[in-house]
Tab-separated table of C-alpha atoms in Angstrom:
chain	number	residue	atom	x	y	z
A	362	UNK	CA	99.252	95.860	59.693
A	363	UNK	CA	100.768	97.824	56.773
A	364	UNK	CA	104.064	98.888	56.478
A	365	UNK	CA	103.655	102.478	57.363
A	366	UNK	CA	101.591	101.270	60.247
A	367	UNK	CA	104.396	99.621	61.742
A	368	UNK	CA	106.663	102.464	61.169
A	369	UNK	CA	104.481	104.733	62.986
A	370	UNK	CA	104.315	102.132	65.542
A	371	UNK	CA	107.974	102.497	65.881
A	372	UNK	CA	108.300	106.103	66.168
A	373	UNK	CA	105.730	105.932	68.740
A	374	UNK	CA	107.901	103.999	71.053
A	375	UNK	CA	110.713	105.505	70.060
A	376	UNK	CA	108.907	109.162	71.048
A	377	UNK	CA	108.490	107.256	74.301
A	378	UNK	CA	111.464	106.059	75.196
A	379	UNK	CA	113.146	109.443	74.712
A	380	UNK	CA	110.724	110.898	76.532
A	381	UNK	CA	111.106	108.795	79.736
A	382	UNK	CA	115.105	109.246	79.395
A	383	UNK	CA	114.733	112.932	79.616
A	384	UNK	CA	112.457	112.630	82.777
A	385	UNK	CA	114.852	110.580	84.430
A	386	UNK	CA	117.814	113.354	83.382
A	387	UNK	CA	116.375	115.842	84.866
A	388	UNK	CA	115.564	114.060	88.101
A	389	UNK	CA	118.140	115.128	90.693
A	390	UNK	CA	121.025	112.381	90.766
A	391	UNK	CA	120.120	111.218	94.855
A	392	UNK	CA	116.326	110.452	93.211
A	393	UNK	CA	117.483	109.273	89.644
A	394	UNK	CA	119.979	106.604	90.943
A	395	UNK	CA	116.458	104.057	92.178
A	396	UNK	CA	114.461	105.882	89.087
A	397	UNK	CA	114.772	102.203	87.376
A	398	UNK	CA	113.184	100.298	90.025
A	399	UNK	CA	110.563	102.791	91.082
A	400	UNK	CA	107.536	101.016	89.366
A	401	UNK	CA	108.126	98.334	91.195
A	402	UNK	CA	108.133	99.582	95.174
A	403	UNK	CA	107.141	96.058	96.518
A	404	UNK	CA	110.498	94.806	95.313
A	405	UNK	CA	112.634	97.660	96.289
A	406	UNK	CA	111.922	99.369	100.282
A	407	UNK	CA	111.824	103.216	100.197
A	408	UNK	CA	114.997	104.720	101.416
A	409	UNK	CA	114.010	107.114	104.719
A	410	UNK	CA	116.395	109.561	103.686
A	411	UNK	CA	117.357	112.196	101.244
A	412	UNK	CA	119.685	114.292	100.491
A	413	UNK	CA	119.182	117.814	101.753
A	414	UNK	CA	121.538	118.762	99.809
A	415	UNK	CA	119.474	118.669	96.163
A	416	UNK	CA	116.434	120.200	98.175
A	417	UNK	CA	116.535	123.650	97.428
A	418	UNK	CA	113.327	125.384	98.879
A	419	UNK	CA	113.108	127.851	96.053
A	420	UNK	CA	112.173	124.769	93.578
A	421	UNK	CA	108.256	124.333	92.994
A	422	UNK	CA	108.850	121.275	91.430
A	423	UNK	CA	110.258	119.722	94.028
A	424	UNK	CA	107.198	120.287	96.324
A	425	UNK	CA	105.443	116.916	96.085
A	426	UNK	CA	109.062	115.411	96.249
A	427	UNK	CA	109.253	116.473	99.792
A	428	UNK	CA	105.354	115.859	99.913
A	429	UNK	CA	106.058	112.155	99.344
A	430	UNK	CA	109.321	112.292	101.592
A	431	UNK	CA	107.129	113.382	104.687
A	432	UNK	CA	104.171	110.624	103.979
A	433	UNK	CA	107.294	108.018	103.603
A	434	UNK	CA	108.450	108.691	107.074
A	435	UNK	CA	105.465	108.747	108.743
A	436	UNK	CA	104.587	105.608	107.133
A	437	UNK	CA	108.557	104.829	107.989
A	438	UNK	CA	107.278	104.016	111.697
A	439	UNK	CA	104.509	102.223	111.539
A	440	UNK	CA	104.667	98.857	113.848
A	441	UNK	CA	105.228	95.562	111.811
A	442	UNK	CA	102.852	92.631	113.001
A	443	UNK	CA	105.362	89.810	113.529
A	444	UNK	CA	103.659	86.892	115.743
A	445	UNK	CA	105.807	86.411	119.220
A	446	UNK	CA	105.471	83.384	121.387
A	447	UNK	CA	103.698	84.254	124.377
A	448	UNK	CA	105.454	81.186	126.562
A	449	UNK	CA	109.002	82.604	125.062
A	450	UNK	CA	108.837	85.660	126.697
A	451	UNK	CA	111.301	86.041	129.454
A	452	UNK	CA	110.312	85.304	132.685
A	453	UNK	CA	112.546	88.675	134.278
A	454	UNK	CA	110.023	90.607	132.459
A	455	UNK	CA	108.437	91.254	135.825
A	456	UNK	CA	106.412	94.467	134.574
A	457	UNK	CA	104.358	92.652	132.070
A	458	UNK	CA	104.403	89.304	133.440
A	459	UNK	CA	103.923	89.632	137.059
A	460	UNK	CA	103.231	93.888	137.773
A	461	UNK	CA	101.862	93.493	140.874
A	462	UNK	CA	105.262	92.266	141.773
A	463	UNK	CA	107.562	94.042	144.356
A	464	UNK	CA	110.378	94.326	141.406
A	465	UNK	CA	108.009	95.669	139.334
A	466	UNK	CA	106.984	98.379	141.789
A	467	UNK	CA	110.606	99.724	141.779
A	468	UNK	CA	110.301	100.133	138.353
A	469	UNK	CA	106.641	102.324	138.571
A	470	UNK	CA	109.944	104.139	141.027
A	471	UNK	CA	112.209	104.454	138.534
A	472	UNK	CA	109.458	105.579	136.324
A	473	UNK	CA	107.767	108.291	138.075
A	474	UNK	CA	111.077	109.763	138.848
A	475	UNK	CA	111.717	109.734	134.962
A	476	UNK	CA	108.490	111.098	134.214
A	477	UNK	CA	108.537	114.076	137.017
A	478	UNK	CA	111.784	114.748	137.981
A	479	UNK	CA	112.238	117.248	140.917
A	480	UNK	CA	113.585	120.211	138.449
A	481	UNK	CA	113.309	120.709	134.658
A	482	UNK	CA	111.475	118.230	132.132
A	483	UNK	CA	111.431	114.782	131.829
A	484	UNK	CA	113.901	113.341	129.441
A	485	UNK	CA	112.251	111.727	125.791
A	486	UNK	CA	115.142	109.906	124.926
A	487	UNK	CA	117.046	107.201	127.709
A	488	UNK	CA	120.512	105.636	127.005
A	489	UNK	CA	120.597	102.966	129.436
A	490	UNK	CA	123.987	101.153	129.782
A	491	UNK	CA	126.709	99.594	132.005
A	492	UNK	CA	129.803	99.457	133.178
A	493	UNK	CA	131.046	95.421	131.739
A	494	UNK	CA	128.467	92.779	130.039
A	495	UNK	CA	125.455	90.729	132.341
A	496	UNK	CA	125.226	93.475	134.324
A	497	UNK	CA	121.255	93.221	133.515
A	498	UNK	CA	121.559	96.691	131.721
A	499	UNK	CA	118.719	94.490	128.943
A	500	UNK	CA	116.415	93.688	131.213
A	501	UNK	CA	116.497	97.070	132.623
A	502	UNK	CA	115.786	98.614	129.391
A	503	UNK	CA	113.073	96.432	128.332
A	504	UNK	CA	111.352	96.610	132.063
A	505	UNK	CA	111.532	100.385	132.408
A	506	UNK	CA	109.874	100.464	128.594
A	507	UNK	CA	107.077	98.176	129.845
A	508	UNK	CA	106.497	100.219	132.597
A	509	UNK	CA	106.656	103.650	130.789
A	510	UNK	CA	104.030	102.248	128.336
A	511	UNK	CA	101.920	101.005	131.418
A	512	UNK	CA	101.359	104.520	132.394
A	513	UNK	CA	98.106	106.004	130.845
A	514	UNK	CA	99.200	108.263	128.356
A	515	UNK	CA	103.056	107.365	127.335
A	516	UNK	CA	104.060	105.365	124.171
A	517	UNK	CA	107.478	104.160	124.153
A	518	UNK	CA	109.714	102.900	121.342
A	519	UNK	CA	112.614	100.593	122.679
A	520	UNK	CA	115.633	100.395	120.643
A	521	UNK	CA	118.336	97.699	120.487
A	522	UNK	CA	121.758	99.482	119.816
A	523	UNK	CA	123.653	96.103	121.632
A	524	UNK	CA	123.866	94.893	118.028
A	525	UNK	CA	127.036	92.810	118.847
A	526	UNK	CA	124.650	90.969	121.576
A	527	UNK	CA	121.025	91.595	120.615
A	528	UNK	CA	118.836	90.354	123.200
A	529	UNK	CA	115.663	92.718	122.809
A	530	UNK	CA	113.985	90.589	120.452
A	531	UNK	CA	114.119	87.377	122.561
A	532	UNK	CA	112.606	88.948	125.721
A	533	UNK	CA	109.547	89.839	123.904
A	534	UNK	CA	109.081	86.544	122.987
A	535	UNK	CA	110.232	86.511	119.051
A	536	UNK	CA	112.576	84.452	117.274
A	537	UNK	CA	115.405	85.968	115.161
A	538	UNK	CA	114.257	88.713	113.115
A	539	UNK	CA	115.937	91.786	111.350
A	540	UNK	CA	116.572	94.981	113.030
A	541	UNK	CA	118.632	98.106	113.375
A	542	UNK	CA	121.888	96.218	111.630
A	543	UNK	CA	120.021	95.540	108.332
A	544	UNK	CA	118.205	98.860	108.323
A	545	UNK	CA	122.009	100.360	108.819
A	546	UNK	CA	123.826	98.139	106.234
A	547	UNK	CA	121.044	97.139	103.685
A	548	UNK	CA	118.900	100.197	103.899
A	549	UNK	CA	115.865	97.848	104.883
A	550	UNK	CA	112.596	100.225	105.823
A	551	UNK	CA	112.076	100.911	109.173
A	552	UNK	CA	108.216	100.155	108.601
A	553	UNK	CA	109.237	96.317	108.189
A	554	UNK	CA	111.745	96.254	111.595
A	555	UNK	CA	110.229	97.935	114.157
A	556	UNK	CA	107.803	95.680	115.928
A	557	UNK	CA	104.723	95.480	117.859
A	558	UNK	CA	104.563	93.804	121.333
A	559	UNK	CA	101.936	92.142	124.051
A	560	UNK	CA	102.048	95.544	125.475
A	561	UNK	CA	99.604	97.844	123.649
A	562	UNK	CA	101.513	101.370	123.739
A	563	UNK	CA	105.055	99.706	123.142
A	564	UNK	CA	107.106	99.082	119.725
A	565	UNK	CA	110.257	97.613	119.654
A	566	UNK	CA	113.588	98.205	116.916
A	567	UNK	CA	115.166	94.662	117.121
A	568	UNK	CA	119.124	94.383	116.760
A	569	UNK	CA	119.037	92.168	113.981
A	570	UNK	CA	121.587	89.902	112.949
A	571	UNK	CA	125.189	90.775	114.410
A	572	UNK	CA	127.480	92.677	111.469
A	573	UNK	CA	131.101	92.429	111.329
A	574	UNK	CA	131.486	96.062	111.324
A	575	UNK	CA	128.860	96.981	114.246
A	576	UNK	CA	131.227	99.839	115.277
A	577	UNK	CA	131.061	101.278	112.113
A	578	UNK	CA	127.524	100.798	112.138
A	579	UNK	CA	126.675	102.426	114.784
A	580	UNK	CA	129.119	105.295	114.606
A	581	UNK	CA	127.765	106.230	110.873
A	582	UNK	CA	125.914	109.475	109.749
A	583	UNK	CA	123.256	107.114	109.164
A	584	UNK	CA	122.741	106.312	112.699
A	585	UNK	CA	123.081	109.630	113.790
A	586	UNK	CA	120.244	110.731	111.225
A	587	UNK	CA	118.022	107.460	112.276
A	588	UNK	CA	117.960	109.216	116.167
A	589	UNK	CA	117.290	112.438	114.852
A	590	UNK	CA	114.553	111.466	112.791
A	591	UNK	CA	113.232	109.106	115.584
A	592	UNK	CA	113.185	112.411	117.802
A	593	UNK	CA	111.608	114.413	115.595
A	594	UNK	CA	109.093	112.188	114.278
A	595	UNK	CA	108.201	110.500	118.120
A	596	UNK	CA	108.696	113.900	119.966
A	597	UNK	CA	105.442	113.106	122.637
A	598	UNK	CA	106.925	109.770	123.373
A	599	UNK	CA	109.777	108.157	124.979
A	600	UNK	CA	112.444	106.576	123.304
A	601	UNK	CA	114.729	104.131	125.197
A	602	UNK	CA	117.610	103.120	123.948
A	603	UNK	CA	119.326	99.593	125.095
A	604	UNK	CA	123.531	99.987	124.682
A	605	UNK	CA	126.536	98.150	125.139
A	606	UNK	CA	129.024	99.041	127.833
A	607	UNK	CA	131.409	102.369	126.741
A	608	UNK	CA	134.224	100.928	128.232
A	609	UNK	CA	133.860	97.963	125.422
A	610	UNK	CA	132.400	99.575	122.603
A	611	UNK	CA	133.592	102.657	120.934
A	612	UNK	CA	129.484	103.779	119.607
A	613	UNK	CA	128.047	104.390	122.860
A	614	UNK	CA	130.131	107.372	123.545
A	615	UNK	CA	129.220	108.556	120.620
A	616	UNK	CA	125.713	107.367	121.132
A	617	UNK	CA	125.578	109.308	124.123
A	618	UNK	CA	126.138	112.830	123.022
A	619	UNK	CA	122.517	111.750	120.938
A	620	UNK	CA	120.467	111.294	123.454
A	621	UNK	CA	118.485	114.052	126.244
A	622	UNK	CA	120.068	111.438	129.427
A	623	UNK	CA	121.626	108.233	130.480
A	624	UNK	CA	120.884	105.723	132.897
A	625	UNK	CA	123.941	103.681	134.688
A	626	UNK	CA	122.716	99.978	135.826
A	627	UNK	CA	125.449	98.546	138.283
A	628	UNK	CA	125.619	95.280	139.592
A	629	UNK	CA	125.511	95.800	142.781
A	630	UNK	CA	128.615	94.345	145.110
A	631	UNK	CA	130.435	93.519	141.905
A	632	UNK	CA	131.221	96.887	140.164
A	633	UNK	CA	133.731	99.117	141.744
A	634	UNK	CA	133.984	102.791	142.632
A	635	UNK	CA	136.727	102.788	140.179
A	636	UNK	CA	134.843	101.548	137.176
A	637	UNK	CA	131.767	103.365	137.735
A	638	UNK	CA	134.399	106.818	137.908
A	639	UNK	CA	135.707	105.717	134.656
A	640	UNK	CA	132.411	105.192	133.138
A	641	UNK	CA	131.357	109.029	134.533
A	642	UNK	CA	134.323	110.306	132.471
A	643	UNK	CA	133.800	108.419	129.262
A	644	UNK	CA	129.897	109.609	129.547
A	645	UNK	CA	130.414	113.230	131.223
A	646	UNK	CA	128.467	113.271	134.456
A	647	UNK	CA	125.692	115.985	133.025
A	648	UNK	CA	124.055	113.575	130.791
A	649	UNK	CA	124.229	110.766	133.448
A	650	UNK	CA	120.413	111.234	134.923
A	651	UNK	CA	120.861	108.233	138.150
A	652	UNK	CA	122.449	105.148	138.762
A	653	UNK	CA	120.255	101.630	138.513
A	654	UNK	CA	121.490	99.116	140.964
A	655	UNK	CA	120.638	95.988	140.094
A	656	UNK	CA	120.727	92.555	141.773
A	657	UNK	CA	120.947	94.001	145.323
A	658	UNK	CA	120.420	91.602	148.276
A	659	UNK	CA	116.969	92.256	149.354
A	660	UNK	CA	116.880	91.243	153.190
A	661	UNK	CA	114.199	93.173	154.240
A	662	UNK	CA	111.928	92.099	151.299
A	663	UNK	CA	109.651	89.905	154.725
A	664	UNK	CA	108.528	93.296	156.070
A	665	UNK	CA	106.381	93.679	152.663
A	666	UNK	CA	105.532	90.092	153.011
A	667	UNK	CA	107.525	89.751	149.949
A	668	UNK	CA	110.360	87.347	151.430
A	669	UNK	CA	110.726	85.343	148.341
A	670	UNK	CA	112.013	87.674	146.714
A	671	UNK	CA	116.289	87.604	146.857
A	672	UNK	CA	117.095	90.464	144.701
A	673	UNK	CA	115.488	93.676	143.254
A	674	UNK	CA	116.717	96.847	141.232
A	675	UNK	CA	117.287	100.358	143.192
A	676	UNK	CA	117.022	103.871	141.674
A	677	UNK	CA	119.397	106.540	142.872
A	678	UNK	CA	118.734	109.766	141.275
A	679	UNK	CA	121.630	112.435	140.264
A	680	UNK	CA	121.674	114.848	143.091
């Protein structure tokens, strides 16, 4: 190559270079921070945010921006096939592994009067918590999902917000994977957490791996933005939501205020009046739907023909 050649070579690049620094300058500063990595998207997961603030309607040119934001999140929520062992899932899982069960009728209970309540609509999204820990507030959550999916035209998502004491995951029959916690403090896509299950019309967000700052975690914008988006983007399903006890943990409170209703499990002869009043107050009584008691002596259970059974899970409703 002559001399000249290789000079025009250079300018070339050089033309090219400057050219790619101006695109990136002009790219607003929430999209030009990743503009480095974004030929290689395998390596780096799409953020499921942006900034409202540098969307200004007026701007053509932003139009296949928010094209591309709106394909992202509904690609965002798209189950993750992740192999679970069938013989690890838990054997309280009475709706999927046994549904002919009497337990797992009072769950079909709990569901229909979920799904048709006596006045107004049914709720979409279901905080279920307790009063103190082992309460069974887990298996609760993960039974009612199974059940809600069981129904003929309801998909659920279930969501893990314990993250202190994930336990989701395990009843499904997986191992440790990542969850809510690393989409929260790594920014990990929610198209590679949330999880597909033995039960066709029901997804799972795992907890992930326990942070040292899960009240921080779960009292963030971020969170806050993840149930928005998760009620906006699933708005014909149901969304329940597995949390730790308020009286422990200052993010279900907060939690609360997030979602359309919340669902009390009590163990029953163990939790007093006085705790369950306290838990009323921390909640506010008009998002608190009924009352799950759980573990209640079941001496009548022969009359069914169903004496084996010790204990079982009652639904009061909210009068």
């Amino acid at each position: 190559m002559t001399t000249l050649g290789k000079i025009y070579d250079a300018l070339e690049k050089s033309k090219e270079k400057r050219t790619a620094s101006v695109a990136v300058d002009e790219m607003p500063d929430a999209l030009a921070d990743d503009s480095a990595d974004r030929a290689d998207d395998v390596k780096k997961p799409i953020s499921l945010y942006m900034d409202e603030n540098i969307m200004d309607p007026s701007n053509k040119s932003l139009k296949s921006v928010e094209s591309l934001e709106r394909t992202k999140r509904a690609e965002a929520f798209e189950r993750t096939e992740v192999m679970y062992d069938e013989n690890q899932i838990d054997e309280n899982l009475v709706t999927l592994l046994n549904p002919q069960s009497f337990e797992a009728e009072q769950f079909k209970i709990l569901r229909t009067n979920l799904l048709f309540p006596s006045s107004g609509k049914s709720p979409r999204t279901i905080m279920v918590t307790s009063t103190m820990p082992d309460e069974g507030k887990s298996l609760i959550s993960a039974n009612l999902a199974v059940s809600i999916a069981q129904s003929i035209q309801e998909y659920v998502l279930l969501i893990d917000c314990d993250i202190r004491r994930p336990r989701v995951h395990t009843q499904f029959g997986f191992g440790d994977v990542p969850g809510l916690s690393e989409h929260l403090s790594k920014g990990l896509s929610l198209s590679s957490l949330i999880l597909s299950t033995k039960v066709n019309k029901l997804s799972i967000l795992p907890g992930g791996t326990p942070p040292h700052n899960p009240s921080e975690l779960m009292s963030s914008q971020q969170m806050s933005r993840l149930l928005q988006e998760v009620k906006y983007r699933y708005s014909d399903r149901f969304i329940v939501i597995d949390s730790p006890p308020p009286k422990l943990t200052a993010e279900t409170s907060a939690l609360s205020r997030q979602v359309d209703a919340v669902l009390l499990v009590i163990e029953y002869g163990r939790t007093s009046r006085e705790m369950v009043l306290d838990l009323i107050n921390i909640i506010g009584k008009e998002k608190i739907i009924g009352v799950v008691f759980n573990k209640m002596d079941m001496r009548f259970a022969h009359y069914y023909g169903l004496g084996k059974y010790k204990t079982y899970s009652k639904y009061y409703q909210k009068s």
